[in-house]
């Protein structure tokens, strides 16, 4: 994932690290670490990188301080890529849950249980009636539509 305002690129790896590379000279800016590898593509908001790990955690890494901002624990490995929508981070887990997490502090906003694990990225749209619509694909080819008022 390209971080335009800092001219960096974040590259997750199965070795448990997210490598952040300076695109001007190719040097390593920083390597964030987790207990297990990363399968998904991270999401970026401002100076923060969000990504789920095979260690069952969702991480928020701070690009300026080069520290882990917060960690949110799920009950399953996280293969799905996260999606940021305003103050919310949406991400599915192998525990069959869709998590909506506050991007500022890592607190749970909502958790929705599905019949099967979620390994793909969800999509969020806003209707003309100001309703948030979340589309959730599951591992067994089911597609759910959640409408939030």
PDB file of C-alpha atoms in Angstrom:
ATOM      1  CA  UNK A   1       0.000   0.000   0.000  1.00  0.00           C
ATOM      2  CA  UNK A   2       1.344   3.403  -1.014  1.00  0.00           C
ATOM      3  CA  UNK A   3       1.314   6.120   1.650  1.00  0.00           C
ATOM      4  CA  UNK A   4       1.302   9.187  -0.562  1.00  0.00           C
ATOM      5  CA  UNK A   5       1.721  11.987   1.971  1.00  0.00           C
ATOM      6  CA  UNK A   6       4.916  10.359   3.324  1.00  0.00           C
ATOM      7  CA  UNK A   7       6.210   8.774   0.078  1.00  0.00           C
ATOM      8  CA  UNK A   8       6.320   5.351   1.710  1.00  0.00           C
ATOM      9  CA  UNK A   9       5.026   1.930   0.771  1.00  0.00           C
ATOM     10  CA  UNK A  10       3.859  -0.682   3.303  1.00  0.00           C
ATOM     11  CA  UNK A  11       4.544  -4.303   2.384  1.00  0.00           C
ATOM     12  CA  UNK A  12       3.174  -7.057   4.658  1.00  0.00           C
ATOM     13  CA  UNK A  13       5.021 -10.355   4.890  1.00  0.00           C
ATOM     14  CA  UNK A  14       4.424 -13.882   6.102  1.00  0.00           C
ATOM     15  CA  UNK A  15       7.459 -13.461   8.387  1.00  0.00           C
ATOM     16  CA  UNK A  16       5.316 -11.418  10.797  1.00  0.00           C
ATOM     17  CA  UNK A  17       6.501  -8.000   9.679  1.00  0.00           C
ATOM     18  CA  UNK A  18       5.071  -5.068   7.766  1.00  0.00           C
ATOM     19  CA  UNK A  19       7.998  -3.471   5.985  1.00  0.00           C
ATOM     20  CA  UNK A  20       7.677   0.261   5.342  1.00  0.00           C
ATOM     21  CA  UNK A  21       9.971   1.333   2.526  1.00  0.00           C
ATOM     22  CA  UNK A  22      11.010   4.846   1.475  1.00  0.00           C
ATOM     23  CA  UNK A  23      10.164   5.013  -2.230  1.00  0.00           C
ATOM     24  CA  UNK A  24      12.727   7.750  -2.975  1.00  0.00           C
ATOM     25  CA  UNK A  25      15.802   5.704  -2.114  1.00  0.00           C
ATOM     26  CA  UNK A  26      14.478   2.216  -1.342  1.00  0.00           C
ATOM     27  CA  UNK A  27      15.676   2.302   2.252  1.00  0.00           C
ATOM     28  CA  UNK A  28      13.823   0.628   5.095  1.00  0.00           C
ATOM     29  CA  UNK A  29      11.858   3.261   7.029  1.00  0.00           C
ATOM     30  CA  UNK A  30      10.624   0.792   9.656  1.00  0.00           C
ATOM     31  CA  UNK A  31       9.490  -2.803  10.163  1.00  0.00           C
ATOM     32  CA  UNK A  32       6.432  -3.314  12.376  1.00  0.00           C
ATOM     33  CA  UNK A  33       6.185  -6.751  14.006  1.00  0.00           C
ATOM     34  CA  UNK A  34       3.435  -9.170  15.000  1.00  0.00           C
ATOM     35  CA  UNK A  35       3.461 -12.698  16.460  1.00  0.00           C
ATOM     36  CA  UNK A  36       2.586 -14.291  13.097  1.00  0.00           C
ATOM     37  CA  UNK A  37       2.508 -13.441   9.409  1.00  0.00           C
ATOM     38  CA  UNK A  38       0.297 -11.114   7.425  1.00  0.00           C
ATOM     39  CA  UNK A  39      -1.833 -12.425   4.554  1.00  0.00           C
ATOM     40  CA  UNK A  40      -3.885  -9.332   3.726  1.00  0.00           C
ATOM     41  CA  UNK A  41      -3.274  -5.890   2.289  1.00  0.00           C
ATOM     42  CA  UNK A  42      -3.212  -3.086   4.877  1.00  0.00           C
ATOM     43  CA  UNK A  43      -5.463  -0.032   4.933  1.00  0.00           C
ATOM     44  CA  UNK A  44      -4.053   3.430   5.598  1.00  0.00           C
ATOM     45  CA  UNK A  45      -5.643   6.467   7.224  1.00  0.00           C
ATOM     46  CA  UNK A  46      -3.521   9.554   7.832  1.00  0.00           C
ATOM     47  CA  UNK A  47      -0.400   8.297   9.662  1.00  0.00           C
ATOM     48  CA  UNK A  48      -1.852   4.910  10.617  1.00  0.00           C
ATOM     49  CA  UNK A  49      -1.564   1.461   9.035  1.00  0.00           C
ATOM     50  CA  UNK A  50      -4.321  -1.079   9.843  1.00  0.00           C
ATOM     51  CA  UNK A  51      -3.876  -4.791   9.179  1.00  0.00           C
ATOM     52  CA  UNK A  52      -5.036  -8.166  10.460  1.00  0.00           C
ATOM     53  CA  UNK A  53      -2.604 -10.968  11.261  1.00  0.00           C
ATOM     54  CA  UNK A  54      -2.584 -14.737  11.360  1.00  0.00           C
ATOM     55  CA  UNK A  55      -1.940 -14.352  15.135  1.00  0.00           C
ATOM     56  CA  UNK A  56      -5.680 -13.457  15.443  1.00  0.00           C
ATOM     57  CA  UNK A  57      -4.992  -9.767  16.104  1.00  0.00           C
ATOM     58  CA  UNK A  58      -5.771  -6.563  14.250  1.00  0.00           C
ATOM     59  CA  UNK A  59      -3.013  -3.977  14.457  1.00  0.00           C
ATOM     60  CA  UNK A  60      -2.830  -0.210  14.185  1.00  0.00           C
ATOM     61  CA  UNK A  61       0.710   0.978  13.516  1.00  0.00           C
ATOM     62  CA  UNK A  62       1.731   4.637  13.820  1.00  0.00           C
ATOM     63  CA  UNK A  63       4.037   5.748  11.007  1.00  0.00           C
ATOM     64  CA  UNK A  64       5.345   8.812  12.843  1.00  0.00           C
ATOM     65  CA  UNK A  65       6.140   7.311  16.252  1.00  0.00           C
ATOM     66  CA  UNK A  66       6.996   3.932  14.663  1.00  0.00           C
ATOM     67  CA  UNK A  67       5.084   2.211  17.452  1.00  0.00           C
ATOM     68  CA  UNK A  68       2.043  -0.013  17.701  1.00  0.00           C
ATOM     69  CA  UNK A  69      -0.876   2.312  18.470  1.00  0.00           C
ATOM     70  CA  UNK A  70      -3.316  -0.439  19.490  1.00  0.00           C
ATOM     71  CA  UNK A  71      -4.045  -4.146  19.092  1.00  0.00           C
ATOM     72  CA  UNK A  72      -7.507  -5.724  18.906  1.00  0.00           C
ATOM     73  CA  UNK A  73      -7.843  -9.468  19.534  1.00  0.00           C
ATOM     74  CA  UNK A  74     -10.266 -11.668  17.574  1.00  0.00           C
ATOM     75  CA  UNK A  75     -10.998 -15.378  18.029  1.00  0.00           C
ATOM     76  CA  UNK A  76      -9.677 -16.420  14.629  1.00  0.00           C
ATOM     77  CA  UNK A  77      -6.847 -15.826  12.205  1.00  0.00           C
ATOM     78  CA  UNK A  78      -7.358 -12.737  10.050  1.00  0.00           C
ATOM     79  CA  UNK A  79      -6.967 -13.249   6.300  1.00  0.00           C
ATOM     80  CA  UNK A  80      -9.322 -10.447   5.201  1.00  0.00           C
ATOM     81  CA  UNK A  81      -8.076  -7.004   4.245  1.00  0.00           C
ATOM     82  CA  UNK A  82      -9.435  -4.134   6.340  1.00  0.00           C
ATOM     83  CA  UNK A  83     -11.548  -1.241   5.107  1.00  0.00           C
ATOM     84  CA  UNK A  84     -11.570   2.217   6.697  1.00  0.00           C
ATOM     85  CA  UNK A  85     -14.787   4.230   6.522  1.00  0.00           C
ATOM     86  CA  UNK A  86     -14.613   7.535   8.390  1.00  0.00           C
ATOM     87  CA  UNK A  87     -13.884   6.609  12.053  1.00  0.00           C
ATOM     88  CA  UNK A  88     -14.596   2.905  11.555  1.00  0.00           C
ATOM     89  CA  UNK A  89     -12.360   0.017  10.598  1.00  0.00           C
ATOM     90  CA  UNK A  90     -14.257  -2.969   9.154  1.00  0.00           C
ATOM     91  CA  UNK A  91     -12.543  -6.358   9.047  1.00  0.00           C
ATOM     92  CA  UNK A  92     -13.609  -9.981   8.992  1.00  0.00           C
ATOM     93  CA  UNK A  93     -11.991 -12.891  10.797  1.00  0.00           C
ATOM     94  CA  UNK A  94     -11.838 -16.676  10.584  1.00  0.00           C
ATOM     95  CA  UNK A  95     -14.023 -16.736  13.707  1.00  0.00           C
ATOM     96  CA  UNK A  96     -16.943 -15.780  11.420  1.00  0.00           C
ATOM     97  CA  UNK A  97     -17.274 -12.269  12.809  1.00  0.00           C
ATOM     98  CA  UNK A  98     -17.297  -8.898  11.155  1.00  0.00           C
ATOM     99  CA  UNK A  99     -15.714  -6.339  13.452  1.00  0.00           C
ATOM    100  CA  UNK A 100     -16.281  -2.607  13.352  1.00  0.00           C
ATOM    101  CA  UNK A 101     -13.509  -0.965  15.356  1.00  0.00           C
ATOM    102  CA  UNK A 102     -12.925   2.685  16.255  1.00  0.00           C
ATOM    103  CA  UNK A 103      -9.820   3.748  14.332  1.00  0.00           C
ATOM    104  CA  UNK A 104      -8.737   6.200  17.043  1.00  0.00           C
ATOM    105  CA  UNK A 105      -8.594   3.863  20.039  1.00  0.00           C
ATOM    106  CA  UNK A 106      -9.126   0.279  18.857  1.00  0.00           C
ATOM    107  CA  UNK A 107     -12.382  -0.148  20.778  1.00  0.00           C
ATOM    108  CA  UNK A 108     -15.110  -2.390  19.456  1.00  0.00           C
ATOM    109  CA  UNK A 109     -18.060  -0.526  17.922  1.00  0.00           C
ATOM    110  CA  UNK A 110     -19.956  -3.588  16.706  1.00  0.00           C
ATOM    111  CA  UNK A 111     -19.469  -7.306  16.132  1.00  0.00           C
ATOM    112  CA  UNK A 112     -21.693  -9.351  13.830  1.00  0.00           C
ATOM    113  CA  UNK A 113     -21.517 -13.155  13.809  1.00  0.00           C
ATOM    114  CA  UNK A 114     -21.945 -15.010  10.512  1.00  0.00           C
ATOM    115  CA  UNK A 115     -22.313 -18.703   9.709  1.00  0.00           C
ATOM    116  CA  UNK A 116     -18.899 -18.946   8.071  1.00  0.00           C
ATOM    117  CA  UNK A 117     -15.482 -17.299   8.234  1.00  0.00           C
ATOM    118  CA  UNK A 118     -14.844 -13.995   6.475  1.00  0.00           C
ATOM    119  CA  UNK A 119     -11.652 -14.047   4.429  1.00  0.00           C
ATOM    120  CA  UNK A 120     -12.361 -11.281   1.910  1.00  0.00           C
ATOM    121  CA  UNK A 121     -12.604  -7.523   2.199  1.00  0.00           C
ATOM    122  CA  UNK A 122     -16.019  -6.079   2.971  1.00  0.00           C
ATOM    123  CA  UNK A 123     -17.426  -3.096   1.088  1.00  0.00           C
ATOM    124  CA  UNK A 124     -19.171  -0.083   2.608  1.00  0.00           C
ATOM    125  CA  UNK A 125     -21.373   2.381   0.751  1.00  0.00           C
ATOM    126  CA  UNK A 126     -23.504   5.286   1.908  1.00  0.00           C
ATOM    127  CA  UNK A 127     -26.995   5.538   0.469  1.00  0.00           C
ATOM    128  CA  UNK A 128     -28.765   8.728  -0.566  1.00  0.00           C
ATOM    129  CA  UNK A 129     -30.842   8.334   2.638  1.00  0.00           C
ATOM    130  CA  UNK A 130     -27.621   8.608   4.729  1.00  0.00           C
ATOM    131  CA  UNK A 131     -27.674   4.928   5.633  1.00  0.00           C
ATOM    132  CA  UNK A 132     -24.476   2.919   5.792  1.00  0.00           C
ATOM    133  CA  UNK A 133     -24.665  -0.336   3.818  1.00  0.00           C
ATOM    134  CA  UNK A 134     -22.052  -3.020   4.487  1.00  0.00           C
ATOM    135  CA  UNK A 135     -21.622  -5.943   2.084  1.00  0.00           C
ATOM    136  CA  UNK A 136     -19.992  -8.993   3.667  1.00  0.00           C
ATOM    137  CA  UNK A 137     -18.738 -11.954   1.589  1.00  0.00           C
ATOM    138  CA  UNK A 138     -18.140 -15.232   3.438  1.00  0.00           C
ATOM    139  CA  UNK A 139     -15.834 -18.136   2.657  1.00  0.00           C
ATOM    140  CA  UNK A 140     -18.706 -20.300   1.361  1.00  0.00           C
ATOM    141  CA  UNK A 141     -19.800 -17.783  -1.297  1.00  0.00           C
ATOM    142  CA  UNK A 142     -22.569 -16.167   0.741  1.00  0.00           C
ATOM    143  CA  UNK A 143     -23.039 -12.416   0.468  1.00  0.00           C
ATOM    144  CA  UNK A 144     -24.730 -10.503   3.262  1.00  0.00           C
ATOM    145  CA  UNK A 145     -26.034  -6.958   3.240  1.00  0.00           C
ATOM    146  CA  UNK A 146     -26.147  -5.050   6.521  1.00  0.00           C
ATOM    147  CA  UNK A 147     -27.979  -1.715   6.645  1.00  0.00           C
ATOM    148  CA  UNK A 148     -27.150   0.617   9.501  1.00  0.00           C
ATOM    149  CA  UNK A 149     -29.377   3.592  10.211  1.00  0.00           C
TER     150      UNK A 149
END
